[in-house]
Structure formats: structure tokens, C-alpha cells
Coordinates of C-alpha atoms in Angstrom, one line a residue:
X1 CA -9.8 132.7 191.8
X2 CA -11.2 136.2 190.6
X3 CA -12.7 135.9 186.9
X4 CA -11.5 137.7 184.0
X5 CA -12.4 140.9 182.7
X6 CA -15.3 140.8 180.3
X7 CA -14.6 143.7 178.5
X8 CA -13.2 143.0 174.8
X9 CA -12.4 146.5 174.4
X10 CA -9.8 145.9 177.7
X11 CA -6.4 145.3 177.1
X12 CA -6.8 142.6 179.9
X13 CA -9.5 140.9 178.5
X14 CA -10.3 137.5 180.0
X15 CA -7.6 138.5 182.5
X16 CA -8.0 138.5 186.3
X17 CA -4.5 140.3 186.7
X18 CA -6.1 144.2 187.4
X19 CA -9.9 142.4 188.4
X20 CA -10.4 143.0 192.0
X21 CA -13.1 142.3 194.7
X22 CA -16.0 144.9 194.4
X23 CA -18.6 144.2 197.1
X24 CA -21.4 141.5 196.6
X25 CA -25.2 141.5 196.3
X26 CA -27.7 139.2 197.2
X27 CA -29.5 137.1 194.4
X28 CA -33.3 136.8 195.6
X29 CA -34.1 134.2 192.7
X30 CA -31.9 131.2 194.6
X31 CA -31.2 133.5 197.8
X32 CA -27.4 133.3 197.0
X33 CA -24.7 135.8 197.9
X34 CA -23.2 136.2 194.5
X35 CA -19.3 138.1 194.7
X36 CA -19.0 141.6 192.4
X37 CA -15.6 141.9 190.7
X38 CA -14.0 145.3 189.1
X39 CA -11.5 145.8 186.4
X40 CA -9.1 148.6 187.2
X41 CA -7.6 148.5 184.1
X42 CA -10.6 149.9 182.4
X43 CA -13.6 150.3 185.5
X44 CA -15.5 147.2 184.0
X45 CA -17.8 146.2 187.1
X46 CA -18.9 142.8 186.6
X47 CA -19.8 139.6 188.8
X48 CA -19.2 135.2 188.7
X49 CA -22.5 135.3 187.1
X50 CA -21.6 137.4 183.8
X51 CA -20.9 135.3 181.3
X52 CA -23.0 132.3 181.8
X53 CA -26.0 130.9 180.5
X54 CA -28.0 131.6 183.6
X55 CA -27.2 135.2 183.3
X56 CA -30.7 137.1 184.1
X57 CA -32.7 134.4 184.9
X58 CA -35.1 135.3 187.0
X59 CA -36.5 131.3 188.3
X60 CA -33.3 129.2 188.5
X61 CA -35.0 127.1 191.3
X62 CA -37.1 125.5 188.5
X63 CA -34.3 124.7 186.3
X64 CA -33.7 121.2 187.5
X65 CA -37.3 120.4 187.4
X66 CA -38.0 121.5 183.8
X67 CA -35.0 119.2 183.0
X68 CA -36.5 116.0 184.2
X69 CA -40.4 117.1 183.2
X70 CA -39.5 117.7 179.7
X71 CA -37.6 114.5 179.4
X72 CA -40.5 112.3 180.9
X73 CA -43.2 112.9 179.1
X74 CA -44.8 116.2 179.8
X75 CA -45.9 118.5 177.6
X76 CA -44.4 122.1 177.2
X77 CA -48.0 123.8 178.6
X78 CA -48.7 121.1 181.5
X79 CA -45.2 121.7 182.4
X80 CA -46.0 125.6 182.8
X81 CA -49.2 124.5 185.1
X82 CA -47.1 121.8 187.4
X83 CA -44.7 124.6 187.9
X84 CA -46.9 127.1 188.6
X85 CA -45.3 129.4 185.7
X86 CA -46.1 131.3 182.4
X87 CA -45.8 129.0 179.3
X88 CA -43.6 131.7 177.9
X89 CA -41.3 131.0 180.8
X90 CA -41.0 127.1 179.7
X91 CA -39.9 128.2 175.9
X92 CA -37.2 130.3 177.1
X93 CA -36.2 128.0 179.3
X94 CA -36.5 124.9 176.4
X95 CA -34.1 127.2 174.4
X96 CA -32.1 127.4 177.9
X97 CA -31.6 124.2 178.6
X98 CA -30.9 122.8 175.1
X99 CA -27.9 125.3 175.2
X100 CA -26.6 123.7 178.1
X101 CA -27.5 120.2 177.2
X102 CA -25.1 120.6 173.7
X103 CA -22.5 121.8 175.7
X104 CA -22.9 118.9 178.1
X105 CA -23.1 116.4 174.8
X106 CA -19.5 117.9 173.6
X107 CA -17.9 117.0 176.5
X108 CA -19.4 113.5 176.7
X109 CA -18.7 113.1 172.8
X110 CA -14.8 114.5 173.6
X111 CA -14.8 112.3 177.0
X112 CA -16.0 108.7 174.6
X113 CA -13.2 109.9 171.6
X114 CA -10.4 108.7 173.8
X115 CA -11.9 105.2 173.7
X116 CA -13.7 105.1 170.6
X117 CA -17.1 103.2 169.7
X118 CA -16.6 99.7 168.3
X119 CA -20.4 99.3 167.2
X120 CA -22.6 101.7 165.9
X121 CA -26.2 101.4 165.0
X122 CA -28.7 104.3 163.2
X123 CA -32.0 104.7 161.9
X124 CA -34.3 107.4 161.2
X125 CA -37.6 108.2 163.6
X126 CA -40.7 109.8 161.5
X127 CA -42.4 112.2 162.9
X128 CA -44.7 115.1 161.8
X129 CA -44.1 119.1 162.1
X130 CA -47.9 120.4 162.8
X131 CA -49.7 118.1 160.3
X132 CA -48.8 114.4 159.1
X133 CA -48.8 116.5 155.2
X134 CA -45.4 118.1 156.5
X135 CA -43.4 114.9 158.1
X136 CA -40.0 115.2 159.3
X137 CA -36.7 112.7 160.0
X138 CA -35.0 112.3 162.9
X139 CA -31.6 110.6 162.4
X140 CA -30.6 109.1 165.5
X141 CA -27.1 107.3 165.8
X142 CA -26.5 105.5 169.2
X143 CA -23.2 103.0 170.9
X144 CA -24.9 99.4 170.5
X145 CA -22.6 98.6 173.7
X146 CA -23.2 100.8 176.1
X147 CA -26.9 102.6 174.4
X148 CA -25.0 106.6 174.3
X149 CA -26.8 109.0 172.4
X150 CA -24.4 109.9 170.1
X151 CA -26.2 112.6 168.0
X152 CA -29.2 113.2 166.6
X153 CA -30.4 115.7 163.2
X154 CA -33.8 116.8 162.1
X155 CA -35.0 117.2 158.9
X156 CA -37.5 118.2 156.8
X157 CA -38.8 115.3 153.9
X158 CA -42.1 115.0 151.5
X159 CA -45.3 112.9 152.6
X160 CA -45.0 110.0 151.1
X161 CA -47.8 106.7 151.0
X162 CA -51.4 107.8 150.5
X163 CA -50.7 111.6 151.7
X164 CA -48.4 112.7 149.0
X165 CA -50.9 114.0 146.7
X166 CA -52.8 115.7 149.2
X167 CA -49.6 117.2 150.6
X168 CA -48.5 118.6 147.3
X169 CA -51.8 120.0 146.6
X170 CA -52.2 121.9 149.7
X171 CA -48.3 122.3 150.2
X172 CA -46.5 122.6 147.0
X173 CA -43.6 120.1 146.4
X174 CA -41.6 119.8 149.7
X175 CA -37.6 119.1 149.3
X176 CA -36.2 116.3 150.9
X177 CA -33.3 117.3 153.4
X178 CA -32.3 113.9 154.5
X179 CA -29.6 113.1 153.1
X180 CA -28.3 116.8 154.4
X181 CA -29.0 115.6 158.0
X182 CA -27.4 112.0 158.0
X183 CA -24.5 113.9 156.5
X184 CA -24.4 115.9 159.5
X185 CA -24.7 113.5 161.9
X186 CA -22.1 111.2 160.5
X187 CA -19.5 114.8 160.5
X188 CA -20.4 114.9 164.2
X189 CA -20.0 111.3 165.7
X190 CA -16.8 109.9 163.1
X191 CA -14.3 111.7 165.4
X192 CA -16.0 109.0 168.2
X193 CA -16.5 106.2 166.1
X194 CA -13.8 103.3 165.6
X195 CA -12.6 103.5 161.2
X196 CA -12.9 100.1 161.4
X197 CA -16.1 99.2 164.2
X198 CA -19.5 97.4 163.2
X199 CA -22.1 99.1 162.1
X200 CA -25.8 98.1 161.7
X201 CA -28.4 99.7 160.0
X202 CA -32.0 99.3 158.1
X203 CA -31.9 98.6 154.4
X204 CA -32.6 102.7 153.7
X205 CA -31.2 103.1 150.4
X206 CA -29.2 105.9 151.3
X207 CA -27.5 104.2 154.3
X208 CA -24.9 102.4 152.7
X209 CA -23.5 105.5 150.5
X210 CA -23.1 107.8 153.6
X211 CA -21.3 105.1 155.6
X212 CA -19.0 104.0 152.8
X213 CA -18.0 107.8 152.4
X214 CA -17.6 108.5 156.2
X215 CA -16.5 104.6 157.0
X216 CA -15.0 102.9 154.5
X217 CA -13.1 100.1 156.5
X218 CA -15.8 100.0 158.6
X219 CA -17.4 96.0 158.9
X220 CA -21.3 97.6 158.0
X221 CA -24.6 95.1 157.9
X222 CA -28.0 96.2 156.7
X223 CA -31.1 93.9 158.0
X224 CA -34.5 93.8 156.6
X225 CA -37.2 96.2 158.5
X226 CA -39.2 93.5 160.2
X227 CA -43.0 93.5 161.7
X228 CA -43.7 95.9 165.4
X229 CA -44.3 94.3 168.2
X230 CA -47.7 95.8 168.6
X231 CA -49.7 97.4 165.8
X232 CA -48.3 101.1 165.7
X233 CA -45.0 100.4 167.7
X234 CA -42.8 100.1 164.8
X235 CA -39.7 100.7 166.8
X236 CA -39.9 96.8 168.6
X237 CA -39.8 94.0 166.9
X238 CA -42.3 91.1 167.1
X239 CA -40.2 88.1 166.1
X240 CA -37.0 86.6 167.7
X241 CA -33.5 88.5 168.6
X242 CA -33.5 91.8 167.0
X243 CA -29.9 93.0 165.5
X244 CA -31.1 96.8 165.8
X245 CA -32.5 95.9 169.2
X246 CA -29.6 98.9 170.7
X247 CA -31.2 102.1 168.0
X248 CA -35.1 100.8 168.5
X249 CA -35.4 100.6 171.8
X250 CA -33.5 104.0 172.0
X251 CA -36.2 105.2 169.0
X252 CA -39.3 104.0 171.3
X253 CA -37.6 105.6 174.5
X254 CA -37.5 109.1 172.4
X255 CA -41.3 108.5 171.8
X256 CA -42.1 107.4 175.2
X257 CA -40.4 110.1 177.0
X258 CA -40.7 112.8 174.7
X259 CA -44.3 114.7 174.3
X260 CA -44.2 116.2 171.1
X261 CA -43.4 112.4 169.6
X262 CA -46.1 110.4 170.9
X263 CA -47.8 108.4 168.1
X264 CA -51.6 109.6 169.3
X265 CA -51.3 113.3 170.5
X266 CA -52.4 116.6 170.2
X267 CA -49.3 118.0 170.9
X268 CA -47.5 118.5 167.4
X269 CA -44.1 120.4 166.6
X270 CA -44.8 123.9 165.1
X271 CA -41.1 124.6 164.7
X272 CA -38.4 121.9 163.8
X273 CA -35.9 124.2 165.9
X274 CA -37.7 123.7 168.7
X275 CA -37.5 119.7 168.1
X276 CA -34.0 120.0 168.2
X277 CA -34.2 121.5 171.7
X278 CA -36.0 119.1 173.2
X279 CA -34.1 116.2 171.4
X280 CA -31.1 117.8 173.0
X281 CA -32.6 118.0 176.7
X282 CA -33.5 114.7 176.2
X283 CA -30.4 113.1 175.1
X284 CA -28.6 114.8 178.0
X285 CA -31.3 113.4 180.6
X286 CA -30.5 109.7 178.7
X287 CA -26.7 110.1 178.8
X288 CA -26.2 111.6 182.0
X289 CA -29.4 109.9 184.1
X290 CA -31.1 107.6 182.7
X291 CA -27.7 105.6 181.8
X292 CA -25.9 106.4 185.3

């Protein structure tokens, strides 16, 4: 079926009534014949690739690839080396690929509202932006049952413990933006999540507002933070059955399988944006692969 016509200033825009065949050309990136279209309503030449996100690319072929590398551990330069590519190329396609990861997250998110989740579990995952004087929160909400990435926000928060003075000294007081962010996340997941499921969570003491507002009849525990597993894993717990096992494990997969969030690394976030990306290429890898 011929696309529409991508011309807003067309009286038949987004209409393939006038739109007719216009030739083709030969895409040398991917080697594909790709089908030219032309509006005779008002002479728009266009072809199936206007419009999308692909749109210019010049490397599709590697597309897949940086989809799976930058969910497993790799960082954003060694990426560019395996590839055989210019780092610049791996940003732009970070930013890429995150905008084609949310769109696949909305349609999983409109696919689970038919069925709603009965248990929920979130927690927030620490982790730095350049230096540990600038930390940031990741709020993470994830189905208990079936481990779904729902959604996950990043924000910016003060140093706190031993750094605090140092950070405000070399920083200047830094706001706190997390209750912002679990505000956010909770907006984005209650169309998904049961009024009335079970919902476990740390004993944050911001926690059991934000639920209350967002689920009031909802049946919501809060558990005491208990000792890691191993000395610096703080998202597995040492002793027995854990009740956040579902959000933990899910926390120590992000920092497994995600570079910039190793707990000993040189490779830092410089810009929280770009966080965001990768969180969002990484939840589409989990939803889509990892949990297939």
C-alpha cells in the first residue's frame, strides 16, 4: 500500500489517494531496493523510508549489533572499536536507538494494560554523574511475577554520608529531584498497574506518600534494607528469602549489563540524558530478549 503524502502544507496530507509510484533507487548502506513515491496533488517526491527513524542513516547494518553490545556490558568507546566505527557514530546511534526502544516500551506498556500487574515492586539504584560529589537516582519499578521493566526515571540528588561537605564546597548546594522522578514514574506505570495489587518496597521515607497518592487501595508492604550478599553488591541479599528479590535482582542486572553503572569503573555518566538512553536500550533488550 503506497504511503501518504508527507507534505503538511498538501491538502492530502498523510493520504495515499493522489501518491503514486515514482521509480526506486538502490540504498548502498543495506543494499536494498527502496520504492520512490510522488504526490500529484502537490509534486511531493518522497520514498517508504521518509518518515522514520532510520531516515539518513548511513550504517543500518550495525544497528542490531549496537543493540545487544550496549546492553551487555560494553562501553560506548570499545563499542566504536568492536565495530570498526567513529565513537561519534555510537552517540548518535545511543540517541537512535533509545528513540526506538521508548516507542517499543509503549507498546509493551499498552500490550500489559489489558491485563494489569497484580504485584509491583520499586527501589531506587545510586549511581554517580562524572564524580561520586554529584550522585544521581535511578527509580526503577518492575512486575514481581513476570520481572517486566515497567519504567525507569533519573534524577539528580545531593551527596550525602561523608561526601556532603565536600560536595557542597566544591559544588554549591545541589537540589534534590527525587521525589520529581518517582512522581513520574508512578504517572507512567498506574495505567498498567492493578488499584488494588501488592506492592513492595524499601522503607524510603518517601515511598509510602507517593504510593498512597497514586495507590490508595493498593495492599503496600515496606521491608527493612538488609545486608548484600557480598561486600559492595548491595542489590542481593545475604540472608534467607528476600521479599524484594523481583526489583534487586533486576537493580544488579542494570549494573551488570550496563557499563556506565558498574560499581568499579572508569566509565562515568557525563550527561544524565544520555543515562536515560541507555536505560531505555537496555530495558528494551530485557523486555523483549532477555525475558523471551
Amino acid at each position: 500500500m503506497n504511503p501518504g503524502c508527507p507534505n503538511s502544507g498538501c491538502n492530502y496530507f498523510q493520504k495515499n489517494t493522489f501518491c503514486k509510484k515514482d521509480g526506486y533507487y538502490l540504498r548502498k548502506d543495506d543494499s536494498r531496493q527502496i520504492q520512490r513515491y510522488k504526490c500529484s496533488a502537490c509534486s511531493k517526491k518522497f520514498s517508504r523510508a521518509t518518515g522514520t527513524l532510520e531516515f539518513g542513516q548511513k550504517k543500518r547494518r550495525i544497528n542490531k549489533t549496537i543493540f545487544k553490545i550496549l546492553s551487555s556490558g560494553v562501553s560506548m568507546r570499545r563499542s566504536a572499536i568492536i565495530l570498526g566505527v567513529h565513537r561519534t557514530t555510537i552517540d548518535r546511534k545511543l540517541v537512535y536507538l533509545a528513540q526506538k526502544s521508548r516507542q517499543m516500551h509503549a507498546d509493551l506498556l499498552l500490550k500489559i494494560g489489558t491485563q494489569k500487574v497484580e504485584r509491583l515492586q520499586f527501589d531506587d539504584l545510586i549511581t554517580t554523574e562524572h564524580t561520586k560529589l554529584k550522585p544521581l537516582s535511578i527509580s526503577v519499578a518492575v512486575d514481581a511475577r513476570s520481572r517486566v521493566i515497567l519504567g525507569a526515571f533519573v534524577s539528580q540528588i545531593p551527596a550525602f554520608g561523608h561526601l556532603a561537605s565536600l560536595s557542597r564546597q566544591k559544588y554549591g548546594k545541589r537540589k534534590s529531584y527525587h521525589r520529581e522522578s518517582m512522581m513520574k514514574l508512578f504517572e507512567k506505570i498506574t495505567p498498567v498497574v492493578s488499584p488494588y495489587a501488592e506492592i513492595k518496597s524499601d522503607e524510603h521515607r518517601i515511598y509510602k506518600e507517593v504510593v498512597r497518592e497514586f495507590f490508595p487501595n493498593a495492599d503496600y508492604k515496606q521491608y527493612k534494607g538488609e545486608k548484600a550478599m557480598i561486600a559492595g553488591l548491595g542489590e542481593l541479599k545475604k540472608n534467607g528469602r528476600d521479599p524484594l528479590f523481583a526489583i534487586n535482582h533486576t537493580c544488579a542486572m542494570l549494573r551488570a549489563n550496563i557499563n556506565r553503572l558498574f560499581r568499579r569503573t572508569w566509565c562515568t555518566t557525563k550527561k544524565p540524558k544520555r543515562l536515560e538512553d541507555h536505560l531505555a536500550i537496555y530495558i528494551a533488550f530485557h523486555n523483549s530478549v532477555l525475558l523471551s
